[in-house]
Every structure is written in C-alpha cells, then in structure tokens.
Amino acid sequence: QVQLVESGGGLVQTGGSLRLSCEASGRPYSSHVMVWFRQAPGRAREFVAAVRWGSGMTYYADSVKGRFTVSRDRTESTMYLQMNNLKPEDAALYYCARGNSYSTSPNDFRIWGQGTQVTVSS
C-alpha cells in the first residue's frame, strides 16, 4: 500500500518562505505524476503544482508561478514544494497526490497524503 506523507508546514509571515516535502513509501514509477493541491476553509481543493516523476517536467497554477518551485528527488522518493514570497491567500492545508497522468482536477487522483497546514500571517 503506497503512502504519501507531507511535512514542512507551519506559520510564516507574509513574504516569508516554507519548503514542503512529500515522501512516498513506495518508489514512484517514471510514468507517475506527483501533484500538490491545497484547500482553504470553505473553498474547493485547488491545483498548485505538479512534476512528472520521470522527466522532471513541472506545471504551476497561475497564482503561484514565479513564487513556488516544485521538484523531486528520485533517490529519496520525495517531492518538494519551495514556497517563497508567501501571501495570506496561500494559507491552506496542502496535500500531495500521485497519479498516472497530469491533471489539475483532484477527482483524477486516488492516492493522497494527509496534508500539512500552512498559515500565513499578515
């Protein structure tokens, strides 16, 4: 049973940085896509960023382009999300997910982590 475990969330001031990690208990295949989503209270879960495990190709939501960087360490089976210049609207529960193809819809993913909370103070 594959498990995804997120870590790295916390409280940060506006303009600050955090790095989230998502460790997979089973090594992802080259064909897999690993994705970050986030969900704020009362809002739908939304796509943040994704990386193709094999090629390293990355994708970003417009709201985080230029501020967030997604990457993966294949030897550690871990995906990262470096978040810089954080804004209050970035505050949410951040989840990682694994899928067989790239998608921005959370409905297309079946394997999820438990989430890590990011709080941004203004």
Tab-separated table of N, CA and C in Angstrom:
chain	number	residue	atom	x	y	z
A	1	GLN	N	0.845	-1.178	0.000
A	1	GLN	CA	0.000	0.000	0.000
A	1	GLN	C	0.891	1.241	0.000
A	2	VAL	N	0.748	2.048	-1.047
A	2	VAL	CA	1.547	3.266	-1.142
A	2	VAL	C	1.009	4.297	-0.165
A	3	GLN	N	1.898	4.957	0.522
A	3	GLN	CA	1.512	6.047	1.413
A	3	GLN	C	2.318	7.287	1.062
A	4	LEU	N	1.647	8.434	1.162
A	4	LEU	CA	2.293	9.718	0.957
A	4	LEU	C	2.239	10.481	2.273
A	5	VAL	N	3.363	11.035	2.686
A	5	VAL	CA	3.427	11.752	3.955
A	5	VAL	C	3.998	13.135	3.714
A	6	GLU	N	3.171	14.151	3.987
A	6	GLU	CA	3.614	15.537	3.834
A	6	GLU	C	4.217	16.044	5.143
A	7	SER	N	5.112	16.997	5.008
A	7	SER	CA	5.689	17.666	6.173
A	7	SER	C	6.193	19.036	5.741
A	8	GLY	N	6.531	19.860	6.732
A	8	GLY	CA	7.125	21.159	6.430
A	8	GLY	C	6.214	22.349	6.583
A	9	GLY	N	4.938	22.109	6.844
A	9	GLY	CA	4.025	23.228	7.027
A	9	GLY	C	4.325	23.977	8.322
A	10	GLY	N	3.688	25.133	8.457
A	10	GLY	CA	3.889	25.920	9.669
A	10	GLY	C	3.335	27.311	9.517
A	11	LEU	N	3.712	28.160	10.471
A	11	LEU	CA	3.274	29.553	10.484
A	11	LEU	C	4.411	30.429	9.971
A	12	VAL	N	4.100	31.305	9.032
A	12	VAL	CA	5.108	32.187	8.468
A	12	VAL	C	4.478	33.548	8.215
A	13	GLN	N	5.281	34.573	8.254
A	13	GLN	CA	4.776	35.920	7.978
A	13	GLN	C	4.667	36.142	6.473
A	14	THR	N	3.822	37.080	6.098
A	14	THR	CA	3.717	37.468	4.691
A	14	THR	C	5.105	37.819	4.150
A	15	GLY	N	5.409	37.261	2.977
A	15	GLY	CA	6.716	37.461	2.372
A	15	GLY	C	7.736	36.406	2.742
A	16	GLY	N	7.396	35.548	3.668
A	16	GLY	CA	8.310	34.509	4.110
A	16	GLY	C	8.307	33.298	3.189
A	17	SER	N	9.058	32.276	3.598
A	17	SER	CA	9.229	31.065	2.792
A	17	SER	C	9.022	29.817	3.631
A	18	LEU	N	8.597	28.765	2.966
A	18	LEU	CA	8.491	27.433	3.559
A	18	LEU	C	8.839	26.416	2.480
A	19	ARG	N	9.315	25.264	2.906
A	19	ARG	CA	9.522	24.163	1.971
A	19	ARG	C	8.741	22.952	2.467
A	20	LEU	N	7.822	22.490	1.653
A	20	LEU	CA	7.036	21.309	1.964
A	20	LEU	C	7.690	20.088	1.335
A	21	SER	N	7.511	18.955	2.008
A	21	SER	CA	8.016	17.684	1.495
A	21	SER	C	6.882	16.693	1.415
A	22	CYS	N	6.968	15.795	0.464
A	22	CYS	CA	6.002	14.694	0.309
A	22	CYS	C	6.809	13.433	0.041
A	23	GLU	N	6.863	12.568	1.034
A	23	GLU	CA	7.642	11.342	0.907
A	23	GLU	C	6.719	10.179	0.569
A	24	ALA	N	7.079	9.434	-0.456
A	24	ALA	CA	6.294	8.276	-0.883
A	24	ALA	C	6.928	7.019	-0.304
A	25	SER	N	6.081	6.167	0.303
A	25	SER	CA	6.604	4.942	0.893
A	25	SER	C	7.016	3.949	-0.167
A	26	GLY	N	6.366	4.013	-1.332
A	26	GLY	CA	6.755	3.184	-2.456
A	26	GLY	C	7.327	4.074	-3.541
A	27	ARG	N	8.423	3.638	-4.159
A	27	ARG	CA	9.064	4.498	-5.151
A	27	ARG	C	8.146	4.710	-6.348
A	28	PRO	N	7.856	5.976	-6.664
A	28	PRO	CA	7.019	6.239	-7.845
A	28	PRO	C	7.697	5.748	-9.121
A	29	TYR	N	6.883	5.349	-10.079
A	29	TYR	CA	7.408	4.958	-11.381
A	29	TYR	C	7.694	6.202	-12.210
A	30	SER	N	8.476	6.049	-13.234
A	30	SER	CA	8.797	7.178	-14.113
A	30	SER	C	7.553	7.736	-14.780
A	31	SER	N	6.541	6.921	-14.940
A	31	SER	CA	5.320	7.358	-15.606
A	31	SER	C	4.387	8.145	-14.683
A	32	HIS	N	4.664	8.145	-13.405
A	32	HIS	CA	3.779	8.816	-12.458
A	32	HIS	C	3.947	10.325	-12.491
A	33	VAL	N	2.873	10.991	-12.070
A	33	VAL	CA	2.889	12.433	-11.871
A	33	VAL	C	2.572	12.694	-10.405
A	34	MET	N	3.354	13.510	-9.781
A	34	MET	CA	3.126	13.887	-8.388
A	34	MET	C	2.637	15.333	-8.372
A	35	VAL	N	1.647	15.575	-7.536
A	35	VAL	CA	0.946	16.854	-7.591
A	35	VAL	C	0.750	17.428	-6.185
A	36	TRP	N	0.788	18.745	-6.102
A	36	TRP	CA	0.405	19.463	-4.880
A	36	TRP	C	-0.950	20.138	-5.124
A	37	PHE	N	-1.846	19.933	-4.164
A	37	PHE	CA	-3.112	20.646	-4.111
A	37	PHE	C	-3.176	21.377	-2.771
A	38	ARG	N	-4.098	22.320	-2.676
A	38	ARG	CA	-4.331	22.978	-1.394
A	38	ARG	C	-5.818	23.246	-1.229
A	39	GLN	N	-6.214	23.339	0.033
A	39	GLN	CA	-7.620	23.598	0.334
A	39	GLN	C	-7.716	24.507	1.540
A	40	ALA	N	-8.331	25.662	1.336
A	40	ALA	CA	-8.589	26.598	2.413
A	40	ALA	C	-9.999	26.353	2.938
A	41	PRO	N	-10.285	26.735	4.177
A	41	PRO	CA	-11.620	26.508	4.746
A	41	PRO	C	-12.707	27.123	3.874
A	42	GLY	N	-13.738	26.320	3.591
A	42	GLY	CA	-14.859	26.803	2.811
A	42	GLY	C	-14.616	26.889	1.320
A	43	ARG	N	-13.459	26.431	0.875
A	43	ARG	CA	-13.135	26.517	-0.543
A	43	ARG	C	-12.843	25.128	-1.103
A	44	ALA	N	-12.949	25.011	-2.408
A	44	ALA	CA	-12.663	23.750	-3.068
A	44	ALA	C	-11.155	23.488	-3.090
A	45	ARG	N	-10.808	22.217	-3.172
A	45	ARG	CA	-9.388	21.854	-3.295
A	45	ARG	C	-8.905	22.320	-4.659
A	46	GLU	N	-7.745	22.982	-4.678
A	46	GLU	CA	-7.256	23.545	-5.936
A	46	GLU	C	-5.836	23.096	-6.245
A	47	PHE	N	-5.569	22.993	-7.527
A	47	PHE	CA	-4.250	22.597	-8.016
A	47	PHE	C	-3.234	23.687	-7.724
A	48	VAL	N	-2.031	23.260	-7.329
A	48	VAL	CA	-0.946	24.195	-7.063
A	48	VAL	C	0.214	23.974	-8.039
A	49	ALA	N	0.730	22.743	-8.069
A	49	ALA	CA	1.896	22.444	-8.905
A	49	ALA	C	2.005	20.940	-9.092
A	50	ALA	N	2.724	20.552	-10.143
A	50	ALA	CA	2.911	19.134	-10.423
A	50	ALA	C	4.280	18.903	-11.053
A	51	VAL	N	4.760	17.666	-10.918
A	51	VAL	CA	6.023	17.283	-11.548
A	51	VAL	C	5.904	15.870	-12.099
A	52	ARG	N	6.363	15.689	-13.305
A	52	ARG	CA	6.439	14.349	-13.883
A	52	ARG	C	7.655	13.646	-13.281
A	53	TRP	N	7.412	12.461	-12.714
A	53	TRP	CA	8.469	11.814	-11.954
A	53	TRP	C	9.666	11.451	-12.821
A	54	GLY	N	9.404	11.019	-14.042
A	54	GLY	CA	10.496	10.599	-14.910
A	54	GLY	C	11.286	11.756	-15.492
A	55	SER	N	10.605	12.681	-16.168
A	55	SER	CA	11.281	13.759	-16.891
A	55	SER	C	11.591	14.968	-16.019
A	56	GLY	N	10.836	15.125	-14.943
A	56	GLY	CA	11.005	16.318	-14.118
A	56	GLY	C	10.264	17.538	-14.640
A	57	MET	N	9.484	17.378	-15.703
A	57	MET	CA	8.711	18.496	-16.228
A	57	MET	C	7.756	18.996	-15.162
A	58	THR	N	7.630	20.311	-15.060
A	58	THR	CA	6.822	20.898	-13.995
A	58	THR	C	5.671	21.729	-14.550
A	59	TYR	N	4.649	21.883	-13.739
A	59	TYR	CA	3.453	22.639	-14.072
A	59	TYR	C	3.040	23.445	-12.838
A	60	TYR	N	2.483	24.634	-13.083
A	60	TYR	CA	2.102	25.507	-11.972
A	60	TYR	C	0.754	26.173	-12.225
A	61	ALA	N	0.034	26.416	-11.145
A	61	ALA	CA	-1.137	27.285	-11.206
A	61	ALA	C	-0.650	28.718	-11.408
A	62	ASP	N	-1.436	29.511	-12.115
A	62	ASP	CA	-1.034	30.895	-12.377
A	62	ASP	C	-0.783	31.672	-11.081
A	63	SER	N	-1.535	31.340	-10.051
A	63	SER	CA	-1.452	32.087	-8.796
A	63	SER	C	-0.118	31.897	-8.070
A	64	VAL	N	0.637	30.862	-8.438
A	64	VAL	CA	1.902	30.605	-7.720
A	64	VAL	C	3.128	30.689	-8.618
A	65	LYS	N	2.922	30.886	-9.917
A	65	LYS	CA	4.057	30.967	-10.840
A	65	LYS	C	5.007	32.076	-10.420
A	66	GLY	N	6.290	31.759	-10.433
A	66	GLY	CA	7.301	32.739	-10.060
A	66	GLY	C	7.579	32.801	-8.573
A	67	ARG	N	6.732	32.176	-7.763
A	67	ARG	CA	6.924	32.168	-6.314
A	67	ARG	C	7.177	30.765	-5.768
A	68	PHE	N	6.541	29.757	-6.345
A	68	PHE	CA	6.669	28.377	-5.889
A	68	PHE	C	7.497	27.582	-6.888
A	69	THR	N	8.244	26.613	-6.380
A	69	THR	CA	9.020	25.712	-7.219
A	69	THR	C	8.796	24.280	-6.751
A	70	VAL	N	8.358	23.435	-7.667
A	70	VAL	CA	8.167	22.015	-7.352
A	70	VAL	C	9.368	21.244	-7.902
A	71	SER	N	9.800	20.251	-7.140
A	71	SER	CA	10.936	19.427	-7.561
A	71	SER	C	10.787	18.039	-6.967
A	72	ARG	N	11.620	17.121	-7.422
A	72	ARG	CA	11.583	15.773	-6.836
A	72	ARG	C	12.990	15.227	-6.731
A	73	ASP	N	13.168	14.391	-5.726
A	73	ASP	CA	14.413	13.663	-5.523
A	73	ASP	C	14.084	12.194	-5.720
A	74	ARG	N	14.479	11.663	-6.840
A	74	ARG	CA	14.089	10.293	-7.169
A	74	ARG	C	14.739	9.288	-6.236
A	75	THR	N	15.940	9.568	-5.771
A	75	THR	CA	16.600	8.609	-4.887
A	75	THR	C	15.930	8.555	-3.517
A	76	GLU	N	15.314	9.661	-3.108
A	76	GLU	CA	14.652	9.728	-1.813
A	76	GLU	C	13.145	9.516	-1.927
A	77	SER	N	12.642	9.346	-3.162
A	77	SER	CA	11.195	9.186	-3.390
A	77	SER	C	10.421	10.320	-2.728
A	78	THR	N	10.935	11.522	-2.869
A	78	THR	CA	10.349	12.680	-2.195
A	78	THR	C	10.147	13.826	-3.188
A	79	MET	N	8.987	14.451	-3.070
A	79	MET	CA	8.675	15.650	-3.842
A	79	MET	C	8.710	16.845	-2.899
A	80	TYR	N	9.131	17.971	-3.428
A	80	TYR	CA	9.231	19.178	-2.618
A	80	TYR	C	8.423	20.310	-3.243
A	81	LEU	N	8.039	21.254	-2.384
A	81	LEU	CA	7.422	22.487	-2.854
A	81	LEU	C	8.077	23.639	-2.096
A	82	GLN	N	8.941	24.358	-2.785
A	82	GLN	CA	9.561	25.535	-2.204
A	82	GLN	C	8.633	26.720	-2.445
A	83	MET	N	8.193	27.329	-1.358
A	83	MET	CA	7.230	28.424	-1.443
A	83	MET	C	7.894	29.703	-0.937
A	84	ASN	N	8.044	30.668	-1.823
A	84	ASN	CA	8.646	31.949	-1.478
A	84	ASN	C	7.621	33.068	-1.609
A	85	ASN	N	7.922	34.186	-0.963
A	85	ASN	CA	7.036	35.354	-1.030
A	85	ASN	C	5.588	34.962	-0.735
A	86	LEU	N	5.407	34.268	0.366
A	86	LEU	CA	4.073	33.780	0.711
A	86	LEU	C	3.115	34.924	1.022
A	87	LYS	N	1.864	34.721	0.626
A	87	LYS	CA	0.802	35.701	0.822
A	87	LYS	C	-0.278	35.096	1.709
A	88	PRO	N	-1.078	35.932	2.363
A	88	PRO	CA	-2.164	35.386	3.197
A	88	PRO	C	-3.086	34.439	2.423
A	89	GLU	N	-3.283	34.699	1.145
A	89	GLU	CA	-4.164	33.835	0.348
A	89	GLU	C	-3.546	32.468	0.047
A	90	ASP	N	-2.276	32.265	0.378
A	90	ASP	CA	-1.644	30.952	0.226
A	90	ASP	C	-1.938	30.034	1.421
A	91	ALA	N	-2.503	30.585	2.469
A	91	ALA	CA	-2.786	29.782	3.659
A	91	ALA	C	-3.816	28.709	3.334
A	92	ALA	N	-3.499	27.474	3.664
A	92	ALA	CA	-4.375	26.347	3.339
A	92	ALA	C	-3.760	25.072	3.892
A	93	LEU	N	-4.521	23.997	3.776
A	93	LEU	CA	-3.999	22.658	4.025
A	93	LEU	C	-3.457	22.163	2.687
A	94	TYR	N	-2.180	21.842	2.651
A	94	TYR	CA	-1.531	21.418	1.417
A	94	TYR	C	-1.437	19.896	1.388
A	95	TYR	N	-1.894	19.321	0.275
A	95	TYR	CA	-1.882	17.872	0.078
A	95	TYR	C	-0.997	17.513	-1.111
A	96	CYS	N	-0.370	16.348	-1.042
A	96	CYS	CA	0.265	15.811	-2.235
A	96	CYS	C	-0.538	14.595	-2.689
A	97	ALA	N	-0.433	14.315	-3.960
A	97	ALA	CA	-1.154	13.205	-4.553
A	97	ALA	C	-0.306	12.602	-5.663
A	98	ARG	N	-0.592	11.338	-5.967
A	98	ARG	CA	0.121	10.646	-7.041
A	98	ARG	C	-0.876	10.144	-8.058
A	99	GLY	N	-0.557	10.363	-9.334
A	99	GLY	CA	-1.437	9.895	-10.387
A	99	GLY	C	-0.676	9.312	-11.556
A	100	ASN	N	-1.434	8.774	-12.490
A	100	ASN	CA	-0.833	8.145	-13.663
A	100	ASN	C	-0.707	9.105	-14.830
A	101	SER	N	-1.336	10.266	-14.730
A	101	SER	CA	-1.231	11.261	-15.794
A	101	SER	C	-1.448	12.639	-15.199
A	102	TYR	N	-1.014	13.656	-15.942
A	102	TYR	CA	-1.134	15.014	-15.455
A	102	TYR	C	-2.584	15.468	-15.500
A	103	SER	N	-3.021	16.073	-14.409
A	103	SER	CA	-4.354	16.642	-14.327
A	103	SER	C	-4.346	17.710	-13.252
A	104	THR	N	-5.219	18.695	-13.401
A	104	THR	CA	-5.382	19.716	-12.370
A	104	THR	C	-6.632	19.471	-11.540
A	105	SER	N	-7.343	18.384	-11.823
A	105	SER	CA	-8.562	18.060	-11.083
A	105	SER	C	-8.256	17.068	-9.966
A	106	PRO	N	-8.620	17.396	-8.733
A	106	PRO	CA	-8.386	16.441	-7.639
A	106	PRO	C	-9.168	15.145	-7.823
A	107	ASN	N	-10.231	15.180	-8.605
A	107	ASN	CA	-11.037	13.967	-8.822
A	107	ASN	C	-10.274	12.893	-9.589
A	108	ASP	N	-9.189	13.265	-10.238
A	108	ASP	CA	-8.419	12.314	-11.040
A	108	ASP	C	-7.338	11.590	-10.244
A	109	PHE	N	-7.261	11.854	-8.949
A	109	PHE	CA	-6.204	11.255	-8.122
A	109	PHE	C	-6.807	10.402	-7.019
A	110	ARG	N	-6.197	9.231	-6.801
A	110	ARG	CA	-6.710	8.283	-5.816
A	110	ARG	C	-5.788	8.126	-4.615
A	111	ILE	N	-4.527	8.495	-4.762
A	111	ILE	CA	-3.564	8.322	-3.671
A	111	ILE	C	-3.196	9.701	-3.144
A	112	TRP	N	-3.484	9.890	-1.837
A	112	TRP	CA	-3.317	11.199	-1.215
A	112	TRP	C	-2.555	11.083	0.094
A	113	GLY	N	-1.883	12.173	0.447
A	113	GLY	CA	-1.338	12.292	1.788
A	113	GLY	C	-2.382	12.878	2.721
A	114	GLN	N	-1.982	13.066	3.989
A	114	GLN	CA	-2.923	13.540	4.997
A	114	GLN	C	-2.972	15.053	5.071
A	115	GLY	N	-2.011	15.741	4.451
A	115	GLY	CA	-1.996	17.188	4.414
A	115	GLY	C	-1.081	17.804	5.460
A	116	THR	N	-0.592	18.985	5.153
A	116	THR	CA	0.212	19.758	6.093
A	116	THR	C	-0.272	21.208	6.034
A	117	GLN	N	-0.446	21.809	7.199
A	117	GLN	CA	-1.066	23.126	7.287
A	117	GLN	C	-0.038	24.238	7.060
A	118	VAL	N	-0.413	25.179	6.217
A	118	VAL	CA	0.388	26.383	6.006
A	118	VAL	C	-0.445	27.581	6.440
A	119	THR	N	0.081	28.362	7.361
A	119	THR	CA	-0.591	29.550	7.856
A	119	THR	C	0.298	30.761	7.571
A	120	VAL	N	-0.285	31.789	6.997
A	120	VAL	CA	0.476	32.982	6.648
A	120	VAL	C	-0.134	34.175	7.379
A	121	SER	N	0.645	34.780	8.231
A	121	SER	CA	0.151	35.933	8.985
A	121	SER	C	0.438	37.220	8.219
A	122	SER	N	-0.516	38.140	8.311
A	122	SER	CA	-0.358	39.418	7.588
A	122	SER	C	0.257	40.485	8.473
